[in-house]
Amino acid sequence: MNQTPMKLLLTNDDGIHADGLAALERAVRGWGTATVVAPNEPYSGCGHTVNVFRPLLMTEVAPGRLALDGSPADCTRIGATQILPDATWVLSGINEGGNLGIDVYMSGTVAAVREAVLLGKPGIAFSQYHRGIVAIDWAAAEVMARRVLELLAPQPLPPGAYWNVNFPALDDDSAAEPEIVFCPLDTSPHRLEYECREGSYHYVGSYHDRPRQPGHDIDVCFSGQIAVTKVVLEGGE
């Protein structure tokens, strides 16, 4: 990837000022031109929401860094058609929290890349799984992102396919680099657990205790490895 200058379109769903986006920007430094088009505020969990019934305001935060008052998919649409139509790759993330298994259908991070695929652009979604209140080591996430990019960028993607990448939560005493594992998507449903309090339903399920199939992306990431999954849209190859 670093042999041929790239034109990279970066976005996310945590917003233009997110630490994960800054880590992704650092990870691609030196590989070409990176242009950021990201939501002006967090849009987490928005799925593939797009806005077509109102104008979308674009603000330049800094040279090459643009904030849009729209969803991640909006950012890809505007970025890949109006701002950087010759983008080589669309990269989304690094999301604060995992996007594993069926999360790909609810995640704004992943939707940004899925939109890229619909526009004929290859894309990679990056997410950083974390446990409880343990702070994310964004410097480590940056290193993992660079390792994965070096591996994936030379690999051609068939039409209708994109990469979904999840970094594991690292222990403070972790010395070895997590292994990069290619694995299938785990389509096990979440355990839908709610409590009814005075007529309101409160979700009380645990993301970390969700079902998982051995060798699939949830199991791989929860076991301390980097989960890399090729997701193919219906009708893709």
PDB file of C-alpha atoms in Angstrom:
ATOM      1  CA  MET A   1       0.000   0.000   0.000  1.00  0.00           C
ATOM      2  CA  ASN A   2       2.838   2.419   0.707  1.00  0.00           C
ATOM      3  CA  GLN A   3       4.423   1.837  -2.722  1.00  0.00           C
ATOM      4  CA  THR A   4       1.656   3.533  -4.704  1.00  0.00           C
ATOM      5  CA  PRO A   5       0.212   6.852  -3.497  1.00  0.00           C
ATOM      6  CA  MET A   6      -3.349   6.346  -2.348  1.00  0.00           C
ATOM      7  CA  LYS A   7      -6.312   8.694  -2.188  1.00  0.00           C
ATOM      8  CA  LEU A   8      -8.062   7.695   0.992  1.00  0.00           C
ATOM      9  CA  LEU A   9     -11.503   8.803   2.133  1.00  0.00           C
ATOM     10  CA  LEU A  10     -11.843   8.490   5.917  1.00  0.00           C
ATOM     11  CA  THR A  11     -15.038   8.641   7.938  1.00  0.00           C
ATOM     12  CA  ASN A  12     -16.613   7.218  11.097  1.00  0.00           C
ATOM     13  CA  ASP A  13     -19.754   7.274  13.223  1.00  0.00           C
ATOM     14  CA  ASP A  14     -18.261   8.676  16.454  1.00  0.00           C
ATOM     15  CA  GLY A  15     -17.874  12.144  14.958  1.00  0.00           C
ATOM     16  CA  ILE A  16     -15.159  14.335  13.510  1.00  0.00           C
ATOM     17  CA  HIS A  17     -13.434  14.868  16.870  1.00  0.00           C
ATOM     18  CA  ALA A  18     -13.303  11.183  17.922  1.00  0.00           C
ATOM     19  CA  ASP A  19     -10.054   9.686  19.186  1.00  0.00           C
ATOM     20  CA  GLY A  20     -10.528   6.637  16.980  1.00  0.00           C
ATOM     21  CA  LEU A  21     -10.683   8.727  13.823  1.00  0.00           C
ATOM     22  CA  ALA A  22      -7.490  10.516  14.840  1.00  0.00           C
ATOM     23  CA  ALA A  23      -5.833   7.116  15.368  1.00  0.00           C
ATOM     24  CA  LEU A  24      -6.908   6.002  11.878  1.00  0.00           C
ATOM     25  CA  GLU A  25      -5.537   9.206  10.384  1.00  0.00           C
ATOM     26  CA  ARG A  26      -2.183   8.527  12.033  1.00  0.00           C
ATOM     27  CA  ALA A  27      -2.239   4.908  10.858  1.00  0.00           C
ATOM     28  CA  VAL A  28      -2.491   5.892   7.177  1.00  0.00           C
ATOM     29  CA  ARG A  29       0.030   8.718   7.374  1.00  0.00           C
ATOM     30  CA  GLY A  30       2.645   8.394   4.656  1.00  0.00           C
ATOM     31  CA  TRP A  31       0.524   6.171   2.396  1.00  0.00           C
ATOM     32  CA  GLY A  32      -0.976   8.930   0.314  1.00  0.00           C
ATOM     33  CA  THR A  33      -3.543  11.697   0.664  1.00  0.00           C
ATOM     34  CA  ALA A  34      -6.171  11.230   3.373  1.00  0.00           C
ATOM     35  CA  THR A  35      -9.346  13.293   3.197  1.00  0.00           C
ATOM     36  CA  VAL A  36     -11.741  13.148   6.141  1.00  0.00           C
ATOM     37  CA  VAL A  37     -15.495  13.578   5.739  1.00  0.00           C
ATOM     38  CA  ALA A  38     -17.073  12.656   9.055  1.00  0.00           C
ATOM     39  CA  PRO A  39     -20.270  13.449  10.960  1.00  0.00           C
ATOM     40  CA  ASN A  40     -20.178  16.689  12.930  1.00  0.00           C
ATOM     41  CA  GLU A  41     -21.457  14.773  15.975  1.00  0.00           C
ATOM     42  CA  PRO A  42     -21.717  11.131  17.081  1.00  0.00           C
ATOM     43  CA  TYR A  43     -24.054   8.977  14.993  1.00  0.00           C
ATOM     44  CA  SER A  44     -23.407   5.639  16.694  1.00  0.00           C
ATOM     45  CA  GLY A  45     -25.839   2.807  16.035  1.00  0.00           C
ATOM     46  CA  CYS A  46     -27.583   4.659  13.205  1.00  0.00           C
ATOM     47  CA  GLY A  47     -27.193   1.797  10.716  1.00  0.00           C
ATOM     48  CA  HIS A  48     -27.516   2.767   7.058  1.00  0.00           C
ATOM     49  CA  THR A  49     -29.458   5.965   7.665  1.00  0.00           C
ATOM     50  CA  VAL A  50     -29.281   8.528   4.859  1.00  0.00           C
ATOM     51  CA  ASN A  51     -30.740  12.027   4.640  1.00  0.00           C
ATOM     52  CA  VAL A  52     -32.326  13.027   1.336  1.00  0.00           C
ATOM     53  CA  PHE A  53     -35.106  15.385   2.451  1.00  0.00           C
ATOM     54  CA  ARG A  54     -32.949  18.199   3.854  1.00  0.00           C
ATOM     55  CA  PRO A  55     -29.747  19.990   2.877  1.00  0.00           C
ATOM     56  CA  LEU A  56     -26.519  18.688   4.416  1.00  0.00           C
ATOM     57  CA  LEU A  57     -24.220  21.380   5.770  1.00  0.00           C
ATOM     58  CA  MET A  58     -20.483  20.877   5.290  1.00  0.00           C
ATOM     59  CA  THR A  59     -17.950  22.649   7.517  1.00  0.00           C
ATOM     60  CA  GLU A  60     -14.178  22.661   7.059  1.00  0.00           C
ATOM     61  CA  VAL A  61     -12.672  21.910  10.465  1.00  0.00           C
ATOM     62  CA  ALA A  62      -9.099  21.933   9.140  1.00  0.00           C
ATOM     63  CA  PRO A  63      -7.442  21.447   5.740  1.00  0.00           C
ATOM     64  CA  GLY A  64      -8.558  18.045   4.461  1.00  0.00           C
ATOM     65  CA  ARG A  65     -10.946  17.550   7.418  1.00  0.00           C
ATOM     66  CA  LEU A  66     -14.615  18.166   6.716  1.00  0.00           C
ATOM     67  CA  ALA A  67     -17.569  17.796   9.088  1.00  0.00           C
ATOM     68  CA  LEU A  68     -21.019  16.994   7.674  1.00  0.00           C
ATOM     69  CA  ASP A  69     -24.290  17.299   9.582  1.00  0.00           C
ATOM     70  CA  GLY A  70     -25.342  13.892   8.354  1.00  0.00           C
ATOM     71  CA  SER A  71     -24.893  10.188   8.932  1.00  0.00           C
ATOM     72  CA  PRO A  72     -21.807   8.078   8.180  1.00  0.00           C
ATOM     73  CA  ALA A  73     -23.461   6.825   4.992  1.00  0.00           C
ATOM     74  CA  ASP A  74     -24.166  10.437   4.032  1.00  0.00           C
ATOM     75  CA  CYS A  75     -20.489  11.207   4.585  1.00  0.00           C
ATOM     76  CA  THR A  76     -19.495   8.430   2.199  1.00  0.00           C
ATOM     77  CA  ARG A  77     -22.059   9.524  -0.370  1.00  0.00           C
ATOM     78  CA  ILE A  78     -20.892  13.146  -0.331  1.00  0.00           C
ATOM     79  CA  GLY A  79     -17.242  12.259   0.099  1.00  0.00           C
ATOM     80  CA  ALA A  80     -17.079   9.685  -2.692  1.00  0.00           C
ATOM     81  CA  THR A  81     -19.158  11.618  -5.220  1.00  0.00           C
ATOM     82  CA  GLN A  82     -18.461  15.299  -4.499  1.00  0.00           C
ATOM     83  CA  ILE A  83     -15.222  15.629  -2.525  1.00  0.00           C
ATOM     84  CA  LEU A  84     -12.969  12.724  -3.547  1.00  0.00           C
ATOM     85  CA  PRO A  85     -14.579  10.862  -6.469  1.00  0.00           C
ATOM     86  CA  ASP A  86     -11.268   9.196  -7.330  1.00  0.00           C
ATOM     87  CA  ALA A  87     -10.784   7.740  -3.841  1.00  0.00           C
ATOM     88  CA  THR A  88      -8.759   4.533  -3.842  1.00  0.00           C
ATOM     89  CA  TRP A  89     -10.228   3.233  -0.569  1.00  0.00           C
ATOM     90  CA  VAL A  90     -12.932   4.251   1.883  1.00  0.00           C
ATOM     91  CA  LEU A  91     -11.895   3.599   5.482  1.00  0.00           C
ATOM     92  CA  SER A  92     -14.261   3.939   8.433  1.00  0.00           C
ATOM     93  CA  GLY A  93     -13.452   4.034  12.153  1.00  0.00           C
ATOM     94  CA  ILE A  94     -11.726   3.297  14.348  1.00  0.00           C
ATOM     95  CA  ASN A  95     -15.006   2.801  16.194  1.00  0.00           C
ATOM     96  CA  GLU A  96     -15.054   3.007  19.972  1.00  0.00           C
ATOM     97  CA  GLY A  97     -16.538  -0.436  20.628  1.00  0.00           C
ATOM     98  CA  GLY A  98     -16.817  -3.652  18.681  1.00  0.00           C
ATOM     99  CA  ASN A  99     -18.874  -4.176  15.541  1.00  0.00           C
ATOM    100  CA  LEU A 100     -19.050  -7.961  15.477  1.00  0.00           C
ATOM    101  CA  GLY A 101     -21.476 -10.444  13.998  1.00  0.00           C
ATOM    102  CA  ILE A 102     -24.918  -8.997  13.366  1.00  0.00           C
ATOM    103  CA  ASP A 103     -23.677  -5.599  14.556  1.00  0.00           C
ATOM    104  CA  VAL A 104     -22.749  -4.977  10.906  1.00  0.00           C
ATOM    105  CA  TYR A 105     -26.460  -4.392  10.187  1.00  0.00           C
ATOM    106  CA  MET A 106     -26.831  -1.742  12.929  1.00  0.00           C
ATOM    107  CA  SER A 107     -23.436  -0.051  12.862  1.00  0.00           C
ATOM    108  CA  GLY A 108     -22.953   3.368  11.335  1.00  0.00           C
ATOM    109  CA  THR A 109     -19.234   2.608  11.062  1.00  0.00           C
ATOM    110  CA  VAL A 110     -19.910  -0.401   8.867  1.00  0.00           C
ATOM    111  CA  ALA A 111     -22.713   1.311   6.942  1.00  0.00           C
ATOM    112  CA  ALA A 112     -20.241   3.945   5.749  1.00  0.00           C
ATOM    113  CA  VAL A 113     -18.174   1.199   4.110  1.00  0.00           C
ATOM    114  CA  ARG A 114     -21.219  -0.654   2.809  1.00  0.00           C
ATOM    115  CA  GLU A 115     -22.279   2.579   1.108  1.00  0.00           C
ATOM    116  CA  ALA A 116     -18.819   2.777  -0.448  1.00  0.00           C
ATOM    117  CA  VAL A 117     -19.270  -0.709  -1.893  1.00  0.00           C
ATOM    118  CA  LEU A 118     -22.617   0.313  -3.377  1.00  0.00           C
ATOM    119  CA  LEU A 119     -20.765   3.195  -5.048  1.00  0.00           C
ATOM    120  CA  GLY A 120     -18.119   0.860  -6.454  1.00  0.00           C
ATOM    121  CA  LYS A 121     -15.369   1.714  -3.937  1.00  0.00           C
ATOM    122  CA  PRO A 122     -13.467  -0.852  -1.837  1.00  0.00           C
ATOM    123  CA  GLY A 123     -13.701  -0.270   1.880  1.00  0.00           C
ATOM    124  CA  ILE A 124     -12.625  -1.395   5.336  1.00  0.00           C
ATOM    125  CA  ALA A 125     -14.469  -0.814   8.612  1.00  0.00           C
ATOM    126  CA  PHE A 126     -12.348  -0.756  11.784  1.00  0.00           C
ATOM    127  CA  SER A 127     -13.647  -1.175  15.332  1.00  0.00           C
ATOM    128  CA  GLN A 128     -11.960  -1.461  18.718  1.00  0.00           C
ATOM    129  CA  TYR A 129     -13.669  -3.847  21.132  1.00  0.00           C
ATOM    130  CA  HIS A 130     -13.299  -2.921  24.784  1.00  0.00           C
ATOM    131  CA  ARG A 131     -14.423  -4.377  28.087  1.00  0.00           C
ATOM    132  CA  GLY A 132     -16.215  -2.395  30.761  1.00  0.00           C
ATOM    133  CA  ILE A 133     -14.676   0.922  31.730  1.00  0.00           C
ATOM    134  CA  VAL A 134     -11.123   0.013  30.711  1.00  0.00           C
ATOM    135  CA  ALA A 135      -9.734   2.869  28.624  1.00  0.00           C
ATOM    136  CA  ILE A 136      -8.892   2.147  25.000  1.00  0.00           C
ATOM    137  CA  ASP A 137      -5.223   2.288  24.054  1.00  0.00           C
ATOM    138  CA  TRP A 138      -5.549   4.251  20.820  1.00  0.00           C
ATOM    139  CA  ALA A 139      -1.815   4.080  20.133  1.00  0.00           C
ATOM    140  CA  ALA A 140      -2.090   0.280  20.102  1.00  0.00           C
ATOM    141  CA  ALA A 141      -5.185   0.482  17.889  1.00  0.00           C
ATOM    142  CA  GLU A 142      -3.231   2.657  15.469  1.00  0.00           C
ATOM    143  CA  VAL A 143      -0.484   0.021  15.234  1.00  0.00           C
ATOM    144  CA  MET A 144      -3.026  -2.752  14.682  1.00  0.00           C
ATOM    145  CA  ALA A 145      -4.774  -0.714  11.982  1.00  0.00           C
ATOM    146  CA  ARG A 146      -1.499  -0.204  10.147  1.00  0.00           C
ATOM    147  CA  ARG A 147      -0.704  -3.928  10.291  1.00  0.00           C
ATOM    148  CA  VAL A 148      -4.126  -4.852   8.925  1.00  0.00           C
ATOM    149  CA  LEU A 149      -3.999  -2.251   6.171  1.00  0.00           C
ATOM    150  CA  GLU A 150      -0.621  -3.511   5.003  1.00  0.00           C
ATOM    151  CA  LEU A 151      -2.123  -6.983   4.740  1.00  0.00           C
ATOM    152  CA  LEU A 152      -5.482  -6.121   3.169  1.00  0.00           C
ATOM    153  CA  ALA A 153      -4.665  -3.298   0.768  1.00  0.00           C
ATOM    154  CA  PRO A 154      -2.865  -5.513  -1.794  1.00  0.00           C
ATOM    155  CA  GLN A 155      -5.714  -8.043  -1.787  1.00  0.00           C
ATOM    156  CA  PRO A 156      -8.336  -7.388  -4.473  1.00  0.00           C
ATOM    157  CA  LEU A 157     -11.931  -7.316  -3.280  1.00  0.00           C
ATOM    158  CA  PRO A 158     -14.639  -8.775  -5.494  1.00  0.00           C
ATOM    159  CA  PRO A 159     -17.572  -6.514  -6.383  1.00  0.00           C
ATOM    160  CA  GLY A 160     -20.054  -6.276  -3.539  1.00  0.00           C
ATOM    161  CA  ALA A 161     -17.566  -7.158  -0.795  1.00  0.00           C
ATOM    162  CA  TYR A 162     -15.905  -5.216   2.016  1.00  0.00           C
ATOM    163  CA  TRP A 163     -13.725  -5.942   5.044  1.00  0.00           C
ATOM    164  CA  ASN A 164     -14.956  -5.698   8.625  1.00  0.00           C
ATOM    165  CA  VAL A 165     -12.112  -5.579  11.166  1.00  0.00           C
ATOM    166  CA  ASN A 166     -12.342  -5.789  14.954  1.00  0.00           C
ATOM    167  CA  PHE A 167      -9.394  -5.240  17.278  1.00  0.00           C
ATOM    168  CA  PRO A 168      -9.344  -7.101  20.610  1.00  0.00           C
ATOM    169  CA  ALA A 169      -9.211  -5.532  24.044  1.00  0.00           C
ATOM    170  CA  LEU A 170      -5.570  -5.712  25.104  1.00  0.00           C
ATOM    171  CA  ASP A 171      -4.391  -6.468  28.626  1.00  0.00           C
ATOM    172  CA  ASP A 172      -1.909  -4.063  30.167  1.00  0.00           C
ATOM    173  CA  ASP A 173       0.756  -6.764  30.218  1.00  0.00           C
ATOM    174  CA  SER A 174       0.198  -7.904  26.619  1.00  0.00           C
ATOM    175  CA  ALA A 175       3.586  -8.221  24.968  1.00  0.00           C
ATOM    176  CA  ALA A 176       2.906 -10.146  21.774  1.00  0.00           C
ATOM    177  CA  GLU A 177       1.158  -8.595  18.778  1.00  0.00           C
ATOM    178  CA  PRO A 178      -2.351 -10.030  18.382  1.00  0.00           C
ATOM    179  CA  GLU A 179      -2.655 -12.515  15.556  1.00  0.00           C
ATOM    180  CA  ILE A 180      -4.647 -11.426  12.496  1.00  0.00           C
ATOM    181  CA  VAL A 181      -7.308 -14.077  11.850  1.00  0.00           C
ATOM    182  CA  PHE A 182      -9.544 -14.274   8.791  1.00  0.00           C
ATOM    183  CA  CYS A 183     -12.882 -15.584  10.001  1.00  0.00           C
ATOM    184  CA  PRO A 184     -16.570 -15.747   9.059  1.00  0.00           C
ATOM    185  CA  LEU A 185     -19.301 -13.503  10.421  1.00  0.00           C
ATOM    186  CA  ASP A 186     -21.151 -14.868  13.443  1.00  0.00           C
ATOM    187  CA  THR A 187     -24.878 -14.389  12.837  1.00  0.00           C
ATOM    188  CA  SER A 188     -25.926 -15.454  16.336  1.00  0.00           C
ATOM    189  CA  PRO A 189     -28.596 -13.039  17.597  1.00  0.00           C
ATOM    190  CA  HIS A 190     -28.073 -10.899  20.667  1.00  0.00           C
ATOM    191  CA  ARG A 191     -29.806 -11.949  23.861  1.00  0.00           C
ATOM    192  CA  LEU A 192     -32.625  -9.418  24.076  1.00  0.00           C
ATOM    193  CA  GLU A 193     -32.977  -8.755  27.779  1.00  0.00           C
ATOM    194  CA  TYR A 194     -35.134  -5.877  29.025  1.00  0.00           C
ATOM    195  CA  GLU A 195     -36.490  -4.639  32.331  1.00  0.00           C
ATOM    196  CA  CYS A 196     -39.826  -2.837  32.477  1.00  0.00           C
ATOM    197  CA  ARG A 197     -39.722   0.080  34.924  1.00  0.00           C
ATOM    198  CA  GLU A 198     -42.826   2.196  35.284  1.00  0.00           C
ATOM    199  CA  GLY A 199     -43.916   1.483  31.736  1.00  0.00           C
ATOM    200  CA  SER A 200     -40.494   2.032  30.149  1.00  0.00           C
ATOM    201  CA  TYR A 201     -38.357  -0.795  28.757  1.00  0.00           C
ATOM    202  CA  HIS A 202     -34.633  -0.691  29.619  1.00  0.00           C
ATOM    203  CA  TYR A 203     -32.166  -2.899  27.777  1.00  0.00           C
ATOM    204  CA  VAL A 204     -30.059  -4.796  30.330  1.00  0.00           C
ATOM    205  CA  GLY A 205     -28.328  -7.330  28.094  1.00  0.00           C
ATOM    206  CA  SER A 206     -24.538  -7.684  28.149  1.00  0.00           C
ATOM    207  CA  TYR A 207     -22.604  -7.204  24.908  1.00  0.00           C
ATOM    208  CA  HIS A 208     -19.707  -9.167  26.373  1.00  0.00           C
ATOM    209  CA  ASP A 209     -21.844 -12.224  27.236  1.00  0.00           C
ATOM    210  CA  ARG A 210     -23.389 -12.572  23.792  1.00  0.00           C
ATOM    211  CA  PRO A 211     -23.525 -16.000  22.106  1.00  0.00           C
ATOM    212  CA  ARG A 212     -20.608 -16.898  19.873  1.00  0.00           C
ATOM    213  CA  GLN A 213     -19.669 -19.652  17.475  1.00  0.00           C
ATOM    214  CA  PRO A 214     -16.146 -21.094  17.703  1.00  0.00           C
ATOM    215  CA  GLY A 215     -13.834 -19.703  15.036  1.00  0.00           C
ATOM    216  CA  HIS A 216     -16.193 -16.887  14.007  1.00  0.00           C
ATOM    217  CA  ASP A 217     -15.506 -13.173  14.403  1.00  0.00           C
ATOM    218  CA  ILE A 218     -16.986 -12.710  17.899  1.00  0.00           C
ATOM    219  CA  ASP A 219     -15.086 -15.669  19.301  1.00  0.00           C
ATOM    220  CA  VAL A 220     -11.843 -14.612  17.588  1.00  0.00           C
ATOM    221  CA  CYS A 221     -11.988 -11.022  18.873  1.00  0.00           C
ATOM    222  CA  PHE A 222     -13.129 -11.956  22.384  1.00  0.00           C
ATOM    223  CA  SER A 223     -10.236 -14.433  22.503  1.00  0.00           C
ATOM    224  CA  GLY A 224      -7.676 -11.657  21.990  1.00  0.00           C
ATOM    225  CA  GLN A 225      -7.059 -11.813  18.231  1.00  0.00           C
ATOM    226  CA  ILE A 226      -7.751  -9.389  15.407  1.00  0.00           C
ATOM    227  CA  ALA A 227     -10.887 -10.550  13.593  1.00  0.00           C
ATOM    228  CA  VAL A 228     -10.942  -9.839   9.846  1.00  0.00           C
ATOM    229  CA  THR A 229     -14.140 -10.749   8.023  1.00  0.00           C
ATOM    230  CA  LYS A 230     -15.035 -10.397   4.365  1.00  0.00           C
ATOM    231  CA  VAL A 231     -18.688  -9.391   4.137  1.00  0.00           C
ATOM    232  CA  VAL A 232     -20.431  -9.849   0.793  1.00  0.00           C
ATOM    233  CA  LEU A 233     -23.616  -8.005  -0.096  1.00  0.00           C
ATOM    234  CA  GLU A 234     -26.484 -10.047  -1.456  1.00  0.00           C
ATOM    235  CA  GLY A 235     -25.872 -10.447  -5.164  1.00  0.00           C
ATOM    236  CA  GLY A 236     -22.116  -9.907  -4.745  1.00  0.00           C
ATOM    237  CA  GLU A 237     -19.481 -12.480  -5.599  1.00  0.00           C
TER     238      GLU A 237
END
